[in-house]
PDB file of C-alpha atoms in Angstrom:
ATOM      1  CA  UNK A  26      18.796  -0.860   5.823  1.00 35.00           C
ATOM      2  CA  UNK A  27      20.155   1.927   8.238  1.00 35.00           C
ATOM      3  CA  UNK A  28      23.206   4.165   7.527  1.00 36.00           C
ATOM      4  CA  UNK A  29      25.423   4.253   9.788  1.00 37.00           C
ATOM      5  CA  UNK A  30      26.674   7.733  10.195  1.00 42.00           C
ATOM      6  CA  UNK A  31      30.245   8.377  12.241  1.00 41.00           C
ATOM      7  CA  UNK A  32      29.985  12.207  11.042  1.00 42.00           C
ATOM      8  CA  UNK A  33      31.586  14.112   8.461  1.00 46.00           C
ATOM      9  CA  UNK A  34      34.359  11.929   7.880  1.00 41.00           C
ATOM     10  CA  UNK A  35      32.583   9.135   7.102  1.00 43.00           C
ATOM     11  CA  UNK A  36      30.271  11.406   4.596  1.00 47.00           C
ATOM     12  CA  UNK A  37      33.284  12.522   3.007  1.00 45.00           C
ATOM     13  CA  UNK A  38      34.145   9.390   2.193  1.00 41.00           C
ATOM     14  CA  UNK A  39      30.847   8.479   0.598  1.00 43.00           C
ATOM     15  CA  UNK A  40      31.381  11.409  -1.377  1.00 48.00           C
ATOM     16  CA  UNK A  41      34.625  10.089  -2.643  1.00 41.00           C
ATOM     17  CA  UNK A  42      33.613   6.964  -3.204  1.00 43.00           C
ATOM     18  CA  UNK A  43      30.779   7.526  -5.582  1.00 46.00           C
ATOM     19  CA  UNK A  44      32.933  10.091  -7.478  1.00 43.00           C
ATOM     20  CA  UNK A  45      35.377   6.687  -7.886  1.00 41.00           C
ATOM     21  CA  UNK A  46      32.389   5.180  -8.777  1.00 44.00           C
ATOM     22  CA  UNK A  47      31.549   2.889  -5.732  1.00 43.00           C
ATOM     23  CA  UNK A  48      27.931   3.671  -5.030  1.00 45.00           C
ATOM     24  CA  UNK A  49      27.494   3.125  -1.195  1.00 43.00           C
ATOM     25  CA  UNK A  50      23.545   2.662  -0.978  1.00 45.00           C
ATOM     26  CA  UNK A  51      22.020   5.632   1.615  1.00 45.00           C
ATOM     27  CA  UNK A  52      18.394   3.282   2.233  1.00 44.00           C
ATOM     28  CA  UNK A  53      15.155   5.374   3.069  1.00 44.00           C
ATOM     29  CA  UNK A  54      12.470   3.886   3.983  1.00 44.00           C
ATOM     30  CA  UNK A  55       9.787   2.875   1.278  1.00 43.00           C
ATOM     31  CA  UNK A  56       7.239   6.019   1.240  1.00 46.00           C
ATOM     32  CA  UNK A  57       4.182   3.535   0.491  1.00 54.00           C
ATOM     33  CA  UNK A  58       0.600   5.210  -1.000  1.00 71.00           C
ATOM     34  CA  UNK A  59      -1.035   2.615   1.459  1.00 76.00           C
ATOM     35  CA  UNK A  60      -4.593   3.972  -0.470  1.00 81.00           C
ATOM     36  CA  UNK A  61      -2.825   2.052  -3.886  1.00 83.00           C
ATOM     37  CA  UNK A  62      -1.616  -1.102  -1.632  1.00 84.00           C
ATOM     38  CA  UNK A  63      -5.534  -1.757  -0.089  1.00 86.00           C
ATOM     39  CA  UNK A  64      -7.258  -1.124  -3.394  1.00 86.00           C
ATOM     40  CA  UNK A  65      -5.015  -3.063  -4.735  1.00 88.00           C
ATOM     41  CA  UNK A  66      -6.374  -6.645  -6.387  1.00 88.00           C
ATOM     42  CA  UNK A  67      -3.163  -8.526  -4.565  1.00 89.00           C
ATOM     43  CA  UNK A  68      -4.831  -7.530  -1.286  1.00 90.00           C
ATOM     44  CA  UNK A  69      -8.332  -8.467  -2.182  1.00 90.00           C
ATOM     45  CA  UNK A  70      -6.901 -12.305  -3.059  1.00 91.00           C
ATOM     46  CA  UNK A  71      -5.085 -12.646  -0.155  1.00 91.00           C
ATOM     47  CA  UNK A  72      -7.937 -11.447   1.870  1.00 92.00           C
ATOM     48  CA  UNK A  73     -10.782 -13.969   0.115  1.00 91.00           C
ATOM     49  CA  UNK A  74      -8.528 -16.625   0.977  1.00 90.00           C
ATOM     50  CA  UNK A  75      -8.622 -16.142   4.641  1.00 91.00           C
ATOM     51  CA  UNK A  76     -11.143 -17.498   7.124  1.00 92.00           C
ATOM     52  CA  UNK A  77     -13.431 -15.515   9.547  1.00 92.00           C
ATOM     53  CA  UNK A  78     -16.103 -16.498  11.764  1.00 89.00           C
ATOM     54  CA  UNK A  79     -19.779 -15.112  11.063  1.00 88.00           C
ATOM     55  CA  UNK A  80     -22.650 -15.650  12.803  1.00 84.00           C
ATOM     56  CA  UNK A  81     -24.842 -16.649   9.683  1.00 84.00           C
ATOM     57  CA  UNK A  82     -22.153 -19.243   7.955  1.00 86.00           C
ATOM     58  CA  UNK A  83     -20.461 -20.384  11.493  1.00 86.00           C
ATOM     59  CA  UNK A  84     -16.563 -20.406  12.136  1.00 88.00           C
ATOM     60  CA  UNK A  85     -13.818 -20.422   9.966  1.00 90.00           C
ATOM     61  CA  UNK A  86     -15.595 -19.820   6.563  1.00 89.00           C
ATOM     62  CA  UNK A  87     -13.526 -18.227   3.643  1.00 90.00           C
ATOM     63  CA  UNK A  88     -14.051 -14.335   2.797  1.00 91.00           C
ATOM     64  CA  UNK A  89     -14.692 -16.291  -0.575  1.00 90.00           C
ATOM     65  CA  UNK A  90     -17.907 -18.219   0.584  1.00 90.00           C
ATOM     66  CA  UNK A  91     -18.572 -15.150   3.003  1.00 89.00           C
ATOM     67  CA  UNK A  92     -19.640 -13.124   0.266  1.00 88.00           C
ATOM     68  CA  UNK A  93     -20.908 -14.891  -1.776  1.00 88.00           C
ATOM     69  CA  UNK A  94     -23.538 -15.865   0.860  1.00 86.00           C
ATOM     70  CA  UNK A  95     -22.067 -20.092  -0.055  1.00 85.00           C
ATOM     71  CA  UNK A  96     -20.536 -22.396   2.229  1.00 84.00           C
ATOM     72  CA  UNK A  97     -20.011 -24.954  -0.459  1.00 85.00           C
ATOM     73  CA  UNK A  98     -18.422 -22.709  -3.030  1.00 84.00           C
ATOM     74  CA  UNK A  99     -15.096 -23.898  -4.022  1.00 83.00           C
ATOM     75  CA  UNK A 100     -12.641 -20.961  -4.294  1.00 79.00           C
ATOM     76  CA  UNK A 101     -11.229 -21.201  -7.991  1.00 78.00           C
ATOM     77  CA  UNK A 102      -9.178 -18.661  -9.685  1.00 77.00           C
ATOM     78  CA  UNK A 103     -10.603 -19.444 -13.108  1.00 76.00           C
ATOM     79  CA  UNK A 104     -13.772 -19.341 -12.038  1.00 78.00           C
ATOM     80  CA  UNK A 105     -16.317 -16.007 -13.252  1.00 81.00           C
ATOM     81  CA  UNK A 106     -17.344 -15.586  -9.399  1.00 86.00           C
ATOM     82  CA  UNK A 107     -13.637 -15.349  -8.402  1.00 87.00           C
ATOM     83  CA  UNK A 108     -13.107 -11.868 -10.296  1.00 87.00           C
ATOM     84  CA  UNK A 109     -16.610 -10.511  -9.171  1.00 89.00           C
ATOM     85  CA  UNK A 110     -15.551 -11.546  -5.179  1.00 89.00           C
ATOM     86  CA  UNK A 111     -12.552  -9.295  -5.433  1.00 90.00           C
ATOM     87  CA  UNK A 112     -14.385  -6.115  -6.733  1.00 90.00           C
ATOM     88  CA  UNK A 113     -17.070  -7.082  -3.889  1.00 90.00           C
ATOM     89  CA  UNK A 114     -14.129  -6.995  -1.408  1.00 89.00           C
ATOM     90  CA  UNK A 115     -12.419  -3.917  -2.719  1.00 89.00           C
ATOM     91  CA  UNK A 116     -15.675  -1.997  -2.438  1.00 89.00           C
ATOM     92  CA  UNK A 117     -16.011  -3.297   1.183  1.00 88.00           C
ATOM     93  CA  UNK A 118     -12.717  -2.121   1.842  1.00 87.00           C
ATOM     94  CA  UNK A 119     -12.516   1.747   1.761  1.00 86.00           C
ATOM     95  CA  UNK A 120      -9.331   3.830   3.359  1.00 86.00           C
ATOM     96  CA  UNK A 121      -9.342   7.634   3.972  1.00 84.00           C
ATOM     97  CA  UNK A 122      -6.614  10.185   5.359  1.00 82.00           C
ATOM     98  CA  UNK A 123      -6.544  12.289   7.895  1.00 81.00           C
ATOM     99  CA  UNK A 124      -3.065  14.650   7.137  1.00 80.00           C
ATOM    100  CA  UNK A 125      -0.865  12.073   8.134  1.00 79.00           C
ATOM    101  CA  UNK A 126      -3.084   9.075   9.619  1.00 82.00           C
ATOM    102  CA  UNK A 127      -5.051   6.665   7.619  1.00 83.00           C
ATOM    103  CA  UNK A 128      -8.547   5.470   8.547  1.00 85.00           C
ATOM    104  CA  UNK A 129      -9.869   2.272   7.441  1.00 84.00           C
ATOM    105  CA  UNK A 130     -13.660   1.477   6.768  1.00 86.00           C
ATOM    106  CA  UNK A 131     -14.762  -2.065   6.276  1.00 86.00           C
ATOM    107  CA  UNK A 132     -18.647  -2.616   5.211  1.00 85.00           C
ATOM    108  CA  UNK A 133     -20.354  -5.717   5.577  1.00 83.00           C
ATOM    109  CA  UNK A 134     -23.533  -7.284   6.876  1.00 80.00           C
ATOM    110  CA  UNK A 135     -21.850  -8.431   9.902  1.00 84.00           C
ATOM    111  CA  UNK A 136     -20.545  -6.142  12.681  1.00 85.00           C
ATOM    112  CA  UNK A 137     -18.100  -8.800  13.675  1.00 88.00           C
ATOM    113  CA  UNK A 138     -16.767  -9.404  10.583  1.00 88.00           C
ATOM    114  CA  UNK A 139     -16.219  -5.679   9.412  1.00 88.00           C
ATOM    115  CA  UNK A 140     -13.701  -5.915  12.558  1.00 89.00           C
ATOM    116  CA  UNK A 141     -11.631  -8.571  12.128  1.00 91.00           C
ATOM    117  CA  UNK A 142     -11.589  -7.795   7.806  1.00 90.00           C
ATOM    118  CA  UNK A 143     -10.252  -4.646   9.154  1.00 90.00           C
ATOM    119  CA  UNK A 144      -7.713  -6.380  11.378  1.00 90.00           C
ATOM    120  CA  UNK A 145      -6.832  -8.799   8.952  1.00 91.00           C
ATOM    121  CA  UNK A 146      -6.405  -5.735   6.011  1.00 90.00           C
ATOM    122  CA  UNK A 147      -3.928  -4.266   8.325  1.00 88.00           C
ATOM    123  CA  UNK A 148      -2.026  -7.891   8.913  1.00 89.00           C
ATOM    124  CA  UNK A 149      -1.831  -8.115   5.071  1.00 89.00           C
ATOM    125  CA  UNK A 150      -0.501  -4.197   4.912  1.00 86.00           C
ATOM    126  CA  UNK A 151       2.355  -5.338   7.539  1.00 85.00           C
ATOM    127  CA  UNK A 152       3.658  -8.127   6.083  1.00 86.00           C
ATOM    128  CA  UNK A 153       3.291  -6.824   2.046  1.00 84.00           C
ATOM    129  CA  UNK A 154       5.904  -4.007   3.730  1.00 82.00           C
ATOM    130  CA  UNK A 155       7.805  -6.642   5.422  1.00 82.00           C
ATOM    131  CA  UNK A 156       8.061  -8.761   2.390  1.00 82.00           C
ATOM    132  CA  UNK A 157       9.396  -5.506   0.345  1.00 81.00           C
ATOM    133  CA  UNK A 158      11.786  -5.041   2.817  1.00 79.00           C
ATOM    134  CA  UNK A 159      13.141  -8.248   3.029  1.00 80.00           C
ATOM    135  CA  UNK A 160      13.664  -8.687  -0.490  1.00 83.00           C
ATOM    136  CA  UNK A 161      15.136  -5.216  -0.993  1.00 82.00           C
ATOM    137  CA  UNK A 162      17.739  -5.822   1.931  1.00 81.00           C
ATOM    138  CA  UNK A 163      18.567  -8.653   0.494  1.00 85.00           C
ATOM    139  CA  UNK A 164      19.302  -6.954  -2.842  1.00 85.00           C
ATOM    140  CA  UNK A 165      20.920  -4.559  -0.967  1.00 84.00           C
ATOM    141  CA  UNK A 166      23.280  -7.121   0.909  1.00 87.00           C
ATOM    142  CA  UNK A 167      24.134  -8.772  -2.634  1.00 89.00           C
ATOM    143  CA  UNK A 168      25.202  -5.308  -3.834  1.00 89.00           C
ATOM    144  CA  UNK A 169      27.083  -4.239  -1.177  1.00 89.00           C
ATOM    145  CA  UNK A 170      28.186  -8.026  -0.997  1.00 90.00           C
ATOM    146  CA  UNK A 171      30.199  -8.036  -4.410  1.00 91.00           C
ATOM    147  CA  UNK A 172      31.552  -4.448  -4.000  1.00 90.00           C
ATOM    148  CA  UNK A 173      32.774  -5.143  -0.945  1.00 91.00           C
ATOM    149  CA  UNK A 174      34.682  -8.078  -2.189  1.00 92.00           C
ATOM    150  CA  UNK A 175      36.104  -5.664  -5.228  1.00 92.00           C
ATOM    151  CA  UNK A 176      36.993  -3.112  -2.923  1.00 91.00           C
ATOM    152  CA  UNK A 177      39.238  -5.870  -0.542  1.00 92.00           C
ATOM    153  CA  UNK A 178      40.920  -6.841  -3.638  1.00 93.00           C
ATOM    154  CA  UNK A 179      41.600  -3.246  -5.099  1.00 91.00           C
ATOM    155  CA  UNK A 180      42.881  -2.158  -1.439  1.00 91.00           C
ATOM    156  CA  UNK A 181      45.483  -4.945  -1.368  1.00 93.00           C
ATOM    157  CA  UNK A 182      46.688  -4.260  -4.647  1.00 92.00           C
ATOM    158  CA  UNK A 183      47.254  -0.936  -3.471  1.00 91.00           C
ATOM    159  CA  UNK A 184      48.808  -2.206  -0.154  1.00 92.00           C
ATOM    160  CA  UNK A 185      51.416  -4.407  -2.028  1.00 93.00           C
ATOM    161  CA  UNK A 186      51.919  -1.785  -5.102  1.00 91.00           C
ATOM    162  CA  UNK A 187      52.941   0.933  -2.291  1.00 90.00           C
ATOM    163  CA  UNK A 188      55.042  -2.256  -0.222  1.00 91.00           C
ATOM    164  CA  UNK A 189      56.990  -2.828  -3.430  1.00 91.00           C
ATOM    165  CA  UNK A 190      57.554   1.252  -4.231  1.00 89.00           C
ATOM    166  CA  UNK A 191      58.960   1.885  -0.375  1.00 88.00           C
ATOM    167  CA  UNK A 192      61.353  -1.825  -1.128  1.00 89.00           C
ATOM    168  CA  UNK A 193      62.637  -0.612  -4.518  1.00 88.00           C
ATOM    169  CA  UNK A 194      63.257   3.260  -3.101  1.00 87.00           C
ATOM    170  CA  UNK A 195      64.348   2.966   0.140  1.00 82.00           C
ATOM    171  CA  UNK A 196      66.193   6.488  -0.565  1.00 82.00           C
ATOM    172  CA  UNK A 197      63.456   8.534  -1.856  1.00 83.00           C
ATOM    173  CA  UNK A 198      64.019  11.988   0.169  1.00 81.00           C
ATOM    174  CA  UNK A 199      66.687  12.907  -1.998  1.00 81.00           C
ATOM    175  CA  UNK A 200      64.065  12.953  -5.026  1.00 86.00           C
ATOM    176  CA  UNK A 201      61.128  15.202  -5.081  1.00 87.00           C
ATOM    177  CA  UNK A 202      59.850  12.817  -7.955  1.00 89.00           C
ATOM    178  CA  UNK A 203      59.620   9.554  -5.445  1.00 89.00           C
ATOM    179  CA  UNK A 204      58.526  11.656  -2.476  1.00 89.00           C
ATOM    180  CA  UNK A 205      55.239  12.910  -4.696  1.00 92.00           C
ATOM    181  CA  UNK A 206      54.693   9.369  -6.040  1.00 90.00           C
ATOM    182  CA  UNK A 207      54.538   8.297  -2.395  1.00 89.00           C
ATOM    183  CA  UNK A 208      52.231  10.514  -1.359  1.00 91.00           C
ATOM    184  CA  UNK A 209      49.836   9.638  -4.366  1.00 92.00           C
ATOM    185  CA  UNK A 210      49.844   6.391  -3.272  1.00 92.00           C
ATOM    186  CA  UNK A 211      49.081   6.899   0.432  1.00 92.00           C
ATOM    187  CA  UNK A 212      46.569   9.416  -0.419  1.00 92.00           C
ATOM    188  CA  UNK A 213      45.016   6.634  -2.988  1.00 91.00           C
ATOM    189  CA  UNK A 214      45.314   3.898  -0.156  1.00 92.00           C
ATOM    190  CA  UNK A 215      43.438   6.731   2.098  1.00 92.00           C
ATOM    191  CA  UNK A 216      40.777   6.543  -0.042  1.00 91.00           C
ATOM    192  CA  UNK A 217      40.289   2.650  -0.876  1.00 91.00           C
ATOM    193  CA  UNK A 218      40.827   2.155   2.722  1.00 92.00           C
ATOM    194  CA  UNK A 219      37.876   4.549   3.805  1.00 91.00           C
ATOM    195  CA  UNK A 220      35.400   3.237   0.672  1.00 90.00           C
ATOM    196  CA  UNK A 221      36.022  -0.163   2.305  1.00 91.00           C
ATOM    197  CA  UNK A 222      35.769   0.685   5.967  1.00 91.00           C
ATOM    198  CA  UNK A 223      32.270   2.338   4.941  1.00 90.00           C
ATOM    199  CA  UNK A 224      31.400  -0.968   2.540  1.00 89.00           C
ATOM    200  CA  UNK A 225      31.737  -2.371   5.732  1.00 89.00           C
ATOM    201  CA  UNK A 226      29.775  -0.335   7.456  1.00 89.00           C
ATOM    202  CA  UNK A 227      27.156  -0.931   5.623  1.00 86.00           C
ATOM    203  CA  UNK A 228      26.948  -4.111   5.398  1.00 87.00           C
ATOM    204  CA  UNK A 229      26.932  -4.904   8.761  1.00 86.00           C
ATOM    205  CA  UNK A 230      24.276  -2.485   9.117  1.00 84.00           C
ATOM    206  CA  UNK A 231      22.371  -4.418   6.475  1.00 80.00           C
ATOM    207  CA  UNK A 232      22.558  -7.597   8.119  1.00 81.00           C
ATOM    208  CA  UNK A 233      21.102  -6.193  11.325  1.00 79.00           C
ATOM    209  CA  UNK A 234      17.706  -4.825   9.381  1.00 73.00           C
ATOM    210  CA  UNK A 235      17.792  -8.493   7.609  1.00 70.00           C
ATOM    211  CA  UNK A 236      17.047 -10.353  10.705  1.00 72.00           C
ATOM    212  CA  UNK A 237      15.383  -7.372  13.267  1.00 67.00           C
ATOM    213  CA  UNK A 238      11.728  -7.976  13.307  1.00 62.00           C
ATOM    214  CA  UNK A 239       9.852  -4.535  12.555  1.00 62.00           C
ATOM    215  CA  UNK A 240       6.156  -3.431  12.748  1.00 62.00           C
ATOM    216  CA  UNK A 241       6.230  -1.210   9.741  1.00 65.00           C
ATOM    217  CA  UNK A 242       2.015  -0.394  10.107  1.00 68.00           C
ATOM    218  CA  UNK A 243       1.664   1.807  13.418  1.00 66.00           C
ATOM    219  CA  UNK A 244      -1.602   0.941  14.512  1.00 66.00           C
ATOM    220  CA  UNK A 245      -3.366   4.082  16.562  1.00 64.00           C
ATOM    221  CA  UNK A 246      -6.395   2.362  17.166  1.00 65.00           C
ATOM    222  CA  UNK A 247      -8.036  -0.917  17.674  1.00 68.00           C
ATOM    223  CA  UNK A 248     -10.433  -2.315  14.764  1.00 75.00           C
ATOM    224  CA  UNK A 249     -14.022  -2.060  17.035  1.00 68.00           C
ATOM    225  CA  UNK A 250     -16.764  -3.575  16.307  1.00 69.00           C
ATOM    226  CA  UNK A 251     -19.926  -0.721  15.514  1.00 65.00           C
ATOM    227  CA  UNK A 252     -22.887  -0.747  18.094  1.00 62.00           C
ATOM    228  CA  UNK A 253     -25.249   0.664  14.914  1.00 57.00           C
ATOM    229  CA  UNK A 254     -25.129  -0.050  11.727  1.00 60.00           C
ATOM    230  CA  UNK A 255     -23.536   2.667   9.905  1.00 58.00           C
ATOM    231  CA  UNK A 256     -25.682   1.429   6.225  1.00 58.00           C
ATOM    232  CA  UNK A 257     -27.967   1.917   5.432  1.00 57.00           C
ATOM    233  CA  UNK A 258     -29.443   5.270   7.321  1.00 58.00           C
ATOM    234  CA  UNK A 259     -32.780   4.384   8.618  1.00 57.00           C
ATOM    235  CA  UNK A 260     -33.477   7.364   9.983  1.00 62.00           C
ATOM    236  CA  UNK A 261     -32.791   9.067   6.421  1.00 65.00           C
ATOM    237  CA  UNK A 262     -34.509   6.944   4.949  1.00 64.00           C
ATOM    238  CA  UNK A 263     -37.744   6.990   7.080  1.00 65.00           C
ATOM    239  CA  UNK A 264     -37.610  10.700   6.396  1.00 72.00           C
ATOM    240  CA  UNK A 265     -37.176  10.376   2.202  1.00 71.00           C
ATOM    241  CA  UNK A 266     -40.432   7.650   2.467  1.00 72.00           C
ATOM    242  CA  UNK A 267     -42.516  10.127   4.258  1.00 76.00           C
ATOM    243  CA  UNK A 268     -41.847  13.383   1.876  1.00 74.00           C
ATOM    244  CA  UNK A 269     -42.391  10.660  -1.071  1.00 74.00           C
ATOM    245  CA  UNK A 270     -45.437   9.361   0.180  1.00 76.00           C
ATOM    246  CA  UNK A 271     -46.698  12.649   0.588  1.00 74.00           C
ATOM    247  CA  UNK A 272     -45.532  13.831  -2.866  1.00 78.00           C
ATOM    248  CA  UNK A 273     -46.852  10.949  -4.407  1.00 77.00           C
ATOM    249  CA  UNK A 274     -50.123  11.381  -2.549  1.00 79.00           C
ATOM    250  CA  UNK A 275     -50.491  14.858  -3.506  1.00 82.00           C
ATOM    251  CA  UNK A 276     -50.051  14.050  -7.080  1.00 82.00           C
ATOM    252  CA  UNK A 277     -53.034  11.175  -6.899  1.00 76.00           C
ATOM    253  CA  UNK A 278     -55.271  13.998  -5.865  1.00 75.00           C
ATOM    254  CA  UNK A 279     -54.441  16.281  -8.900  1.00 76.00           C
ATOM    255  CA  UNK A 280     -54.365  13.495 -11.143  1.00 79.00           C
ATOM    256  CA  UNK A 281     -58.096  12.542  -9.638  1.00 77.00           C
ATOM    257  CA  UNK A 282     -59.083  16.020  -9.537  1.00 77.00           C
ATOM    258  CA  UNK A 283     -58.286  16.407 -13.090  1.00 75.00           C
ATOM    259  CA  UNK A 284     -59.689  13.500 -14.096  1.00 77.00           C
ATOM    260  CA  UNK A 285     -63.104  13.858 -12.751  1.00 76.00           C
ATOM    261  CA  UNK A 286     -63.213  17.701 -14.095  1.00 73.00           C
ATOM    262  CA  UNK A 287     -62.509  16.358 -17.372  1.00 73.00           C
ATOM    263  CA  UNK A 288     -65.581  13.845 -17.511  1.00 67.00           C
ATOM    264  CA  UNK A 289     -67.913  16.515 -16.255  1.00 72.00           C
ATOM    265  CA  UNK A 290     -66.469  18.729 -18.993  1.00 67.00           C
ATOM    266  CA  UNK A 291     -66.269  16.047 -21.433  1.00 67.00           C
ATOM    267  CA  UNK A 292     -70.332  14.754 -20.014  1.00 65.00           C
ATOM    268  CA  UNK A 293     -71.275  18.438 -20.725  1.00 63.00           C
ATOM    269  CA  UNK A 294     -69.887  18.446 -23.782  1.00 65.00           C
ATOM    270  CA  UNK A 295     -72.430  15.343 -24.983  1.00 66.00           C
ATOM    271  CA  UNK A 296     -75.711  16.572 -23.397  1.00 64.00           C
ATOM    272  CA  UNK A 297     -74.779  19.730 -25.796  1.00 64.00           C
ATOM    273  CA  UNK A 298     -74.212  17.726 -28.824  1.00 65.00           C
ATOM    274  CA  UNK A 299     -77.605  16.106 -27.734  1.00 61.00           C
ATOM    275  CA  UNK A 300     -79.466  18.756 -27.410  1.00 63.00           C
ATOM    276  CA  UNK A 301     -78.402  20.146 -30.631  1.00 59.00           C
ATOM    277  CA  UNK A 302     -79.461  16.809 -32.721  1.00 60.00           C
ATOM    278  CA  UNK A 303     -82.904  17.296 -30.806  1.00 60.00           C
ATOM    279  CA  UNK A 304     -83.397  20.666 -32.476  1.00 57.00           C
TER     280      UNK A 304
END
């Protein structure tokens, strides 16, 4: 929901109003942790329940089977391999930021699919906010809803109270008395009057973010499919293989080198004790 804002008068009659005790709702926008909403379990269901196409299981296959590498898996929430799929997909799914941009990182064994999980992970993000938002203007058009009908009736009481006062005292400049009790009750019909004109306000406002279709993710870039694989790092690991090998060469030599030198010590050892028995 938007405020509406028609300048200081209208924020002076907020002010009023919440000091009578009518609490006109000023909506901000949600400030989402979208690294809590992607980790989240919620997000990992929805996503193993959606179908992508793959290149080893064909078209249309479940995240569900996907992952678990089984095309005739049926997806069961009771079932031991349901809660292991969604810490599979939550360590897939990986989100990092930038100051104030967010960068999402999908890992699987298929280029493809790491694309459209990542499209699909920001479809979900879209419509968790949109969800939110719908439920919270609706809250918010309850609220305003029932105060708004309070207010009405207050401001009419007011309206006929001050009718009645002005039939009864038709004279009233002669008294100081009636002429300050006439004031009180414009200056309190002021007031109801604004509270409801801004009641109004905002409801109408509220309506209008009830129905307007928003995107609340701003996406900067694309999802694109890699043209290398990203994991694992051959080149890295063609490097570690070749310093191990030759480490683990190395230490075969020693180990041989030490081994022989300790049969010729130990074969030295026996011709001694020979000789000395041959004495």
């Amino acid at each position: 929901m938007s405020t509406i804002d028609n300048g200081n008068s209208q924020s002076q009659v907020m002010g009023i109003a919440a000091q009578l005790g009518f609490s006109i709702l000023d909506d901000k926008s949600a400030q989402w942790s979208y690294l809590d909403v992607v980790k989240s379990r919620s997000l990992a269901i929805n996503l193993l329940e959606r179908k992508f196409d793959t290149s080893l299981l064909g078209k249309g296959v479940s995240l569900y089977n996907i992952i678990n590498n089984d095309k005739t898996l049926i997806y069961s929430k009771n079932d031991k391999m349901f809660y292991s799929s969604i810490a599979k997909v939550q360590s897939m799914v990986q989100i990092f930021t930038t100051g104030t941009i967010y960068n999402l990182e999908i890992s699987s064994i298929d280029p493809n699919l790491s694309a459209q999980i990542a499209t699909a992970v920001i479809e979900e993000l879209n419509k968790h906010q949109k969800t939110y938002n719908n439920e919270r203007s609706s809250k918010t058009l309850d609220f305003i809803r029932g105060r708004l009908a309070s207010t009405k009736i207050n401001l009419e009481l007011a309206e006929e109270s001050l009718k009645d006062f002005r039939a009864s005292n038709r004279n009233i400049y002669d008294s100081p008395h009636l002429i300050m009790q006439q004031e009180r009750m414009l200056r309190d019909l002021a007031v109801m009057t604004g509270v409801y004109t801004a009641l109004h306000q905002q409801f109408e406002s509220a309506k209008i973010d009830n129905i307007k279709e928003t995107d609340y993710v701003v996406l900067l870039d694309d999802p694109n499919v890699p043209s290398y694989p990203v994991r694992p790092k051959k080149k890295i690991i063609v490097i570690l293989s070749i310093l191990f090998g030759f480490g683990l060469s190395i230490i075969v030599v020693l180990l041989k080198e030490k081994i022989i030198k300790s049969k010729i010590q130990n074969k030295d050892k026996i011709n001694e004790i020979k000789l000395f028995f041959k004495r």
